[in-house]
Amino acid sequence: MLDVLGLDAIEEGAYRRLIALPSESLETLAATMRVDVADLAAALDGLEEKGLVARSTAMPGHFVASPPALALGSLIVQRQEEIRRAQLELGRLAEQYRGVMADRSDTDVIEVVRGAQAVAQRFGQMQRGASDEVLALVKASVAIVSADENVDEDVALARGVTYRVVVERAAFSKPGFVDLVSESLKAGELIRVTGDLPLRLVVADRSLALLPLAPTATDSAGGGLLVHPSGLLDALLHLFDLIWASANEVLPTDTGTTELAADRLDDVDARILTLLLAGLTDQAIGGQLGMSLRTVQRRVSQLMDRAQVVTRFQLGHEASRRGWLGV
């Protein structure tokens, strides 16, 4: 946690250890922390330079921790001042950039990003820089960064950024994909499902879009396109809005009200129903949930009986009314 103040893992561990002790020697501290003496000595030198530890005058060879409110407080003030200066510089650079943008030709609103690594880097930067909303169209083919590796999304969600994501239906046939969707929903992501998507797309704050250089490519090896504010970006946003409006909503398992608690589905039926309404076949649902086709069909039939309907279309309407929809 203290890495934001410039402390590495050994420095933070040593400081936390010394906080709980009157003093400690280098050798004993290294043995307790199970680190190399030389590495710890370098870390203590760094902590001493930062004002976080001092050498004990009462016990030579021992180190004592400085009071956290004083030592860490000064580091926090220093970082705040560095951030303030960086924000001022950002304002100056942004103003300079806007001036240059005004003189650019129409083709300069599109930036070509070469190589998968550079595309993944821009993808992460867009999420880290987003302050309001991230929009995404996710195809079933290999993405820029896999869902379980996209840590920037977790951080952005935690600081209040809204994610609206439309997923291609075929992606639900991948093993474990439903679990990833469920975790994303619990984190606050808004997810909808549709049929074939025309391309992969990520948009940050409706002001910057990233899409593959070749829309039909199955990976990002060929690169990508960064689209700045322009008529093209407006068209991409309109495309996303149209797809979002027509896609099927995916809701977490705990959707519903207290009054309907007695009429709630168990987790298995909730998953079956959501995948069914997302458009997956009975066989695909069985493959995703590890069930036989016959078991899926039996449980769907039981759901229809429970809802007192005779068609699957009616089942979807009744499930929505009762608050059954879920993953």
Coordinates of C-alpha atoms in Angstrom, one line a residue:
M1 CA 0.0 0.0 0.0
L2 CA 2.9 2.4 0.7
D3 CA 4.3 1.9 -2.8
V4 CA 2.4 5.1 -3.8
L5 CA 4.8 6.9 -1.5
G6 CA 7.8 5.5 -3.3
L7 CA 8.5 2.5 -1.0
D8 CA 9.4 -0.8 -2.4
A9 CA 8.2 -4.1 -0.8
I10 CA 11.3 -4.6 1.4
E11 CA 11.2 -1.0 2.6
E12 CA 7.5 -1.2 3.5
G13 CA 8.0 -4.5 5.2
A14 CA 10.9 -3.2 7.3
Y15 CA 9.1 0.0 8.3
R16 CA 6.0 -1.9 9.3
R17 CA 8.1 -4.3 11.4
L18 CA 10.0 -1.5 13.1
I19 CA 6.8 0.3 13.9
A20 CA 5.8 -2.6 16.1
L21 CA 9.2 -2.7 17.9
P22 CA 11.3 -0.4 20.1
S23 CA 14.2 -1.1 17.9
E24 CA 15.8 -3.9 15.9
S25 CA 19.2 -4.9 14.5
L26 CA 19.8 -5.4 10.8
E27 CA 20.6 -9.1 11.2
T28 CA 17.6 -9.9 13.3
L29 CA 15.3 -7.9 11.1
A30 CA 16.6 -9.7 8.0
A31 CA 16.1 -13.1 9.6
T32 CA 12.6 -12.2 10.7
M33 CA 11.6 -10.9 7.3
R34 CA 13.5 -13.7 5.5
V35 CA 15.3 -11.4 3.2
D36 CA 19.0 -11.0 2.3
V37 CA 21.0 -8.8 4.7
A38 CA 22.5 -6.8 1.8
D39 CA 19.0 -6.1 0.3
L40 CA 17.7 -5.1 3.7
A41 CA 20.7 -2.8 4.4
A42 CA 20.0 -1.0 1.1
A43 CA 16.3 -0.7 2.0
L44 CA 17.1 0.7 5.4
D45 CA 19.4 3.2 3.8
G46 CA 16.5 4.2 1.6
L47 CA 14.2 4.5 4.5
E48 CA 16.8 6.6 6.4
E49 CA 17.0 9.0 3.4
K50 CA 13.2 9.3 3.4
G51 CA 13.2 10.1 7.1
L52 CA 11.2 6.9 8.0
V53 CA 13.9 5.3 10.2
A54 CA 16.9 6.4 12.2
R55 CA 19.9 4.7 13.8
S56 CA 19.4 4.1 17.5
T57 CA 21.8 6.1 19.7
A58 CA 20.9 3.9 22.7
M59 CA 21.6 0.6 21.0
P60 CA 24.3 0.8 18.3
G61 CA 23.5 -1.2 15.2
H62 CA 19.8 -1.0 15.8
F63 CA 17.2 0.9 13.8
V64 CA 14.1 2.7 15.1
A65 CA 11.0 3.8 13.2
S66 CA 10.1 7.5 12.9
P67 CA 6.5 8.4 14.0
P68 CA 4.2 7.6 11.1
A69 CA 2.2 10.8 11.3
L70 CA 5.3 12.8 11.0
A71 CA 7.3 10.7 8.5
L72 CA 4.6 9.4 6.3
G73 CA 2.7 12.7 6.5
S74 CA 5.7 14.6 5.1
L75 CA 5.9 12.1 2.2
I76 CA 2.2 12.5 1.5
V77 CA 2.6 16.3 1.4
Q78 CA 5.6 15.9 -1.0
R79 CA 3.6 13.6 -3.3
Q80 CA 0.6 16.0 -3.3
E81 CA 2.9 18.8 -4.3
E82 CA 4.4 16.7 -7.1
I83 CA 0.9 15.8 -8.3
R84 CA -0.1 19.5 -8.2
R85 CA 2.9 20.4 -10.4
A86 CA 2.1 17.5 -12.7
Q87 CA -1.5 18.7 -13.1
L88 CA -0.3 22.2 -13.9
E89 CA 2.1 20.7 -16.5
L90 CA -0.7 18.6 -17.9
G91 CA -2.8 21.7 -18.4
R92 CA -0.1 23.4 -20.3
L93 CA 0.6 20.3 -22.5
A94 CA -3.1 19.8 -23.1
E95 CA -3.5 23.5 -24.2
Q96 CA -0.5 23.0 -26.5
Y97 CA -1.9 19.8 -27.9
R98 CA -5.3 21.5 -28.6
G99 CA -3.5 24.2 -30.5
V100 CA -1.7 21.6 -32.6
M101 CA -4.9 19.6 -33.2
A102 CA -6.6 22.7 -34.6
D103 CA -4.0 22.9 -37.3
R104 CA -4.0 19.2 -38.2
S105 CA -5.5 17.7 -41.3
D106 CA -8.6 15.6 -41.2
T107 CA -6.6 12.4 -41.3
D108 CA -4.7 13.3 -38.1
V109 CA -7.8 12.5 -36.0
I110 CA -6.9 8.8 -36.6
E111 CA -3.7 7.5 -34.9
V112 CA -2.3 4.2 -36.1
V113 CA -0.9 2.0 -33.2
R114 CA 1.5 -0.7 -34.4
G115 CA 1.8 -4.1 -32.7
A116 CA -0.1 -6.0 -30.1
Q117 CA 1.9 -4.7 -27.2
A118 CA 1.4 -1.1 -28.1
V119 CA -2.4 -1.7 -28.6
A120 CA -2.6 -3.3 -25.1
Q121 CA -0.7 -0.4 -23.6
R122 CA -3.2 2.1 -25.1
F123 CA -6.0 0.0 -23.9
G124 CA -4.7 0.1 -20.4
Q125 CA -4.0 3.9 -20.6
M126 CA -7.6 4.6 -21.8
Q127 CA -9.0 2.8 -18.8
R128 CA -6.6 4.3 -16.3
G129 CA -7.4 7.8 -17.7
A130 CA -11.2 7.4 -17.9
S131 CA -13.0 9.5 -15.4
D132 CA -16.7 8.8 -16.3
E133 CA -17.4 5.8 -18.6
V134 CA -15.9 3.1 -20.7
L135 CA -17.9 1.5 -23.5
A136 CA -16.9 -1.8 -25.2
L137 CA -18.0 -4.2 -27.9
V138 CA -16.5 -7.6 -27.1
K139 CA -16.3 -10.2 -29.8
A140 CA -15.9 -13.9 -29.1
S141 CA -12.5 -14.0 -30.8
V142 CA -9.3 -13.3 -28.8
A143 CA -9.4 -9.8 -27.3
I144 CA -6.6 -7.2 -26.7
V145 CA -6.4 -8.3 -23.1
S146 CA -8.3 -11.3 -21.7
A147 CA -11.0 -10.5 -19.2
D148 CA -9.3 -12.2 -16.3
E149 CA -6.0 -10.2 -17.0
N150 CA -7.7 -6.8 -17.3
V151 CA -6.7 -5.4 -13.9
D152 CA -7.2 -1.8 -15.1
E153 CA -10.9 -2.5 -15.4
D154 CA -11.1 -3.6 -11.7
V155 CA -9.3 -0.4 -10.6
A156 CA -11.4 1.8 -12.8
L157 CA -14.7 0.2 -11.5
A158 CA -13.4 0.7 -7.9
R159 CA -13.0 4.4 -8.4
G160 CA -16.5 4.9 -9.9
V161 CA -16.0 4.6 -13.7
T162 CA -19.1 3.1 -15.4
Y163 CA -18.5 0.1 -17.8
R164 CA -21.1 -0.7 -20.4
V165 CA -20.1 -3.8 -22.4
V166 CA -21.9 -5.6 -25.2
V167 CA -20.6 -9.2 -25.5
E168 CA -21.0 -11.4 -28.6
R169 CA -23.2 -14.3 -27.8
A170 CA -20.7 -16.9 -29.0
A171 CA -18.3 -15.9 -26.2
F172 CA -20.6 -17.6 -23.7
S173 CA -19.7 -21.0 -25.1
K174 CA -16.1 -20.5 -23.8
P175 CA -15.3 -22.5 -20.6
G176 CA -15.5 -20.3 -17.6
F177 CA -16.8 -17.3 -19.4
V178 CA -20.0 -17.2 -17.5
D179 CA -18.1 -17.1 -14.2
L180 CA -16.1 -14.1 -15.5
V181 CA -19.3 -12.3 -16.5
S182 CA -20.8 -13.0 -13.1
E183 CA -17.7 -11.6 -11.3
S184 CA -17.8 -8.5 -13.6
L185 CA -21.5 -7.9 -12.8
K186 CA -20.8 -8.2 -9.1
A187 CA -18.1 -5.5 -9.5
G188 CA -20.6 -3.2 -11.1
E189 CA -20.1 -3.7 -14.8
L190 CA -23.2 -3.4 -17.0
I191 CA -23.3 -6.2 -19.6
R192 CA -25.6 -7.0 -22.5
V193 CA -25.5 -9.8 -25.1
T194 CA -26.2 -9.8 -28.8
G195 CA -25.5 -11.8 -31.9
D196 CA -22.6 -11.1 -34.2
L197 CA -20.8 -7.8 -33.6
P198 CA -19.2 -5.9 -36.5
L199 CA -15.9 -5.2 -34.7
R200 CA -14.2 -4.9 -31.3
L201 CA -14.3 -1.4 -29.9
V202 CA -13.4 0.4 -26.7
V203 CA -14.3 4.1 -26.0
A204 CA -13.2 6.1 -23.0
D205 CA -15.4 9.0 -21.9
R206 CA -16.9 9.2 -25.3
S207 CA -13.8 11.1 -26.4
L208 CA -11.3 8.5 -27.5
A209 CA -12.0 5.2 -29.3
L210 CA -9.7 2.2 -29.9
L211 CA -10.5 -0.4 -32.5
P212 CA -8.5 -3.0 -34.5
L213 CA -6.6 -2.0 -37.6
A214 CA -8.3 -4.9 -39.4
P215 CA -11.8 -5.2 -37.9
T216 CA -12.1 -8.9 -38.8
A217 CA -8.7 -9.9 -37.3
T218 CA -8.7 -12.4 -34.4
D219 CA -5.9 -10.7 -32.6
S220 CA -4.2 -7.3 -32.2
A221 CA -0.9 -8.2 -33.9
G222 CA -1.6 -6.0 -36.8
G223 CA -2.2 -3.0 -34.6
G224 CA -5.1 -0.7 -33.9
L225 CA -6.6 2.7 -34.6
L226 CA -7.1 5.5 -32.0
V227 CA -9.9 7.7 -33.1
H228 CA -10.0 11.3 -31.6
P229 CA -13.0 13.6 -31.5
S230 CA -14.4 13.7 -35.1
G231 CA -17.3 12.7 -37.2
L232 CA -15.8 9.1 -37.3
L233 CA -15.9 9.0 -33.5
D234 CA -19.5 10.2 -33.5
A235 CA -20.4 7.4 -35.9
L236 CA -18.7 4.8 -33.7
L237 CA -20.6 6.1 -30.6
H238 CA -23.9 6.0 -32.6
L239 CA -23.1 2.4 -33.6
F240 CA -22.4 1.4 -30.0
D241 CA -25.6 3.1 -28.8
L242 CA -27.7 1.3 -31.4
I243 CA -26.2 -2.1 -30.5
W244 CA -26.6 -1.4 -26.8
A245 CA -30.2 -0.5 -27.1
S246 CA -31.1 -3.7 -29.0
A247 CA -28.9 -6.1 -26.9
N248 CA -30.3 -8.4 -24.2
E249 CA -29.5 -7.3 -20.6
V250 CA -27.6 -9.6 -18.3
L251 CA -28.3 -9.2 -14.6
P252 CA -26.7 -10.6 -11.5
T253 CA -28.2 -13.5 -9.6
D254 CA -29.5 -11.4 -6.8
T255 CA -31.7 -9.3 -9.0
G256 CA -35.2 -8.8 -7.7
T257 CA -37.0 -7.3 -4.7
T258 CA -37.6 -8.5 -1.2
E259 CA -41.3 -9.2 -2.0
L260 CA -40.3 -11.7 -4.6
A261 CA -37.8 -13.5 -2.5
A262 CA -40.0 -16.5 -2.1
D263 CA -40.3 -16.8 -5.8
R264 CA -36.6 -16.6 -6.5
L265 CA -34.7 -19.2 -8.6
D266 CA -31.8 -21.2 -7.4
D267 CA -28.4 -20.4 -8.9
V268 CA -28.5 -23.1 -11.6
D269 CA -31.9 -22.2 -12.9
A270 CA -30.9 -18.5 -12.9
R271 CA -27.9 -19.3 -15.0
I272 CA -29.9 -21.5 -17.4
L273 CA -32.5 -18.8 -17.8
T274 CA -30.1 -16.0 -18.5
L275 CA -28.1 -18.0 -21.1
L276 CA -31.4 -19.1 -22.7
L277 CA -32.6 -15.5 -23.0
A278 CA -29.2 -14.5 -24.3
G279 CA -29.9 -16.7 -27.2
L280 CA -27.8 -19.8 -26.5
T281 CA -29.1 -23.2 -27.6
D282 CA -29.9 -25.8 -25.1
Q283 CA -26.8 -27.7 -26.2
A284 CA -24.6 -24.7 -25.7
I285 CA -26.1 -24.0 -22.3
G286 CA -25.4 -27.6 -21.3
G287 CA -21.8 -27.3 -22.5
Q288 CA -21.3 -24.1 -20.5
L289 CA -22.8 -25.4 -17.3
G290 CA -21.5 -29.0 -17.6
M291 CA -25.0 -30.5 -18.0
S292 CA -26.5 -32.9 -20.5
L293 CA -28.9 -31.7 -23.2
R294 CA -31.7 -33.6 -21.6
T295 CA -31.1 -32.1 -18.2
V296 CA -31.2 -28.5 -19.6
Q297 CA -34.4 -29.3 -21.5
R298 CA -36.0 -30.8 -18.3
R299 CA -35.1 -27.8 -16.2
V300 CA -36.3 -25.3 -18.9
S301 CA -39.6 -27.3 -19.0
Q302 CA -39.9 -27.0 -15.2
L303 CA -39.3 -23.3 -15.4
M304 CA -42.1 -22.9 -17.9
D305 CA -44.4 -24.9 -15.7
R306 CA -43.4 -22.8 -12.7
A307 CA -44.1 -19.6 -14.6
Q308 CA -47.3 -21.1 -16.0
V309 CA -46.4 -20.3 -19.7
V310 CA -46.4 -22.5 -22.8
T311 CA -43.7 -20.8 -24.9
R312 CA -40.1 -19.8 -24.3
F313 CA -41.0 -16.2 -25.4
Q314 CA -43.6 -16.1 -22.7
L315 CA -41.1 -17.5 -20.2
G316 CA -38.7 -14.6 -20.9
H317 CA -41.5 -12.0 -20.3
E318 CA -42.7 -13.7 -17.1
A319 CA -39.1 -14.1 -15.8
S320 CA -38.5 -10.4 -16.2
R321 CA -41.8 -9.6 -14.4
R322 CA -40.9 -11.9 -11.5
G323 CA -37.3 -10.7 -11.2
W324 CA -35.9 -14.1 -12.2
L325 CA -33.3 -12.9 -14.7
G326 CA -29.7 -13.6 -13.6
V327 CA -26.4 -15.1 -14.2

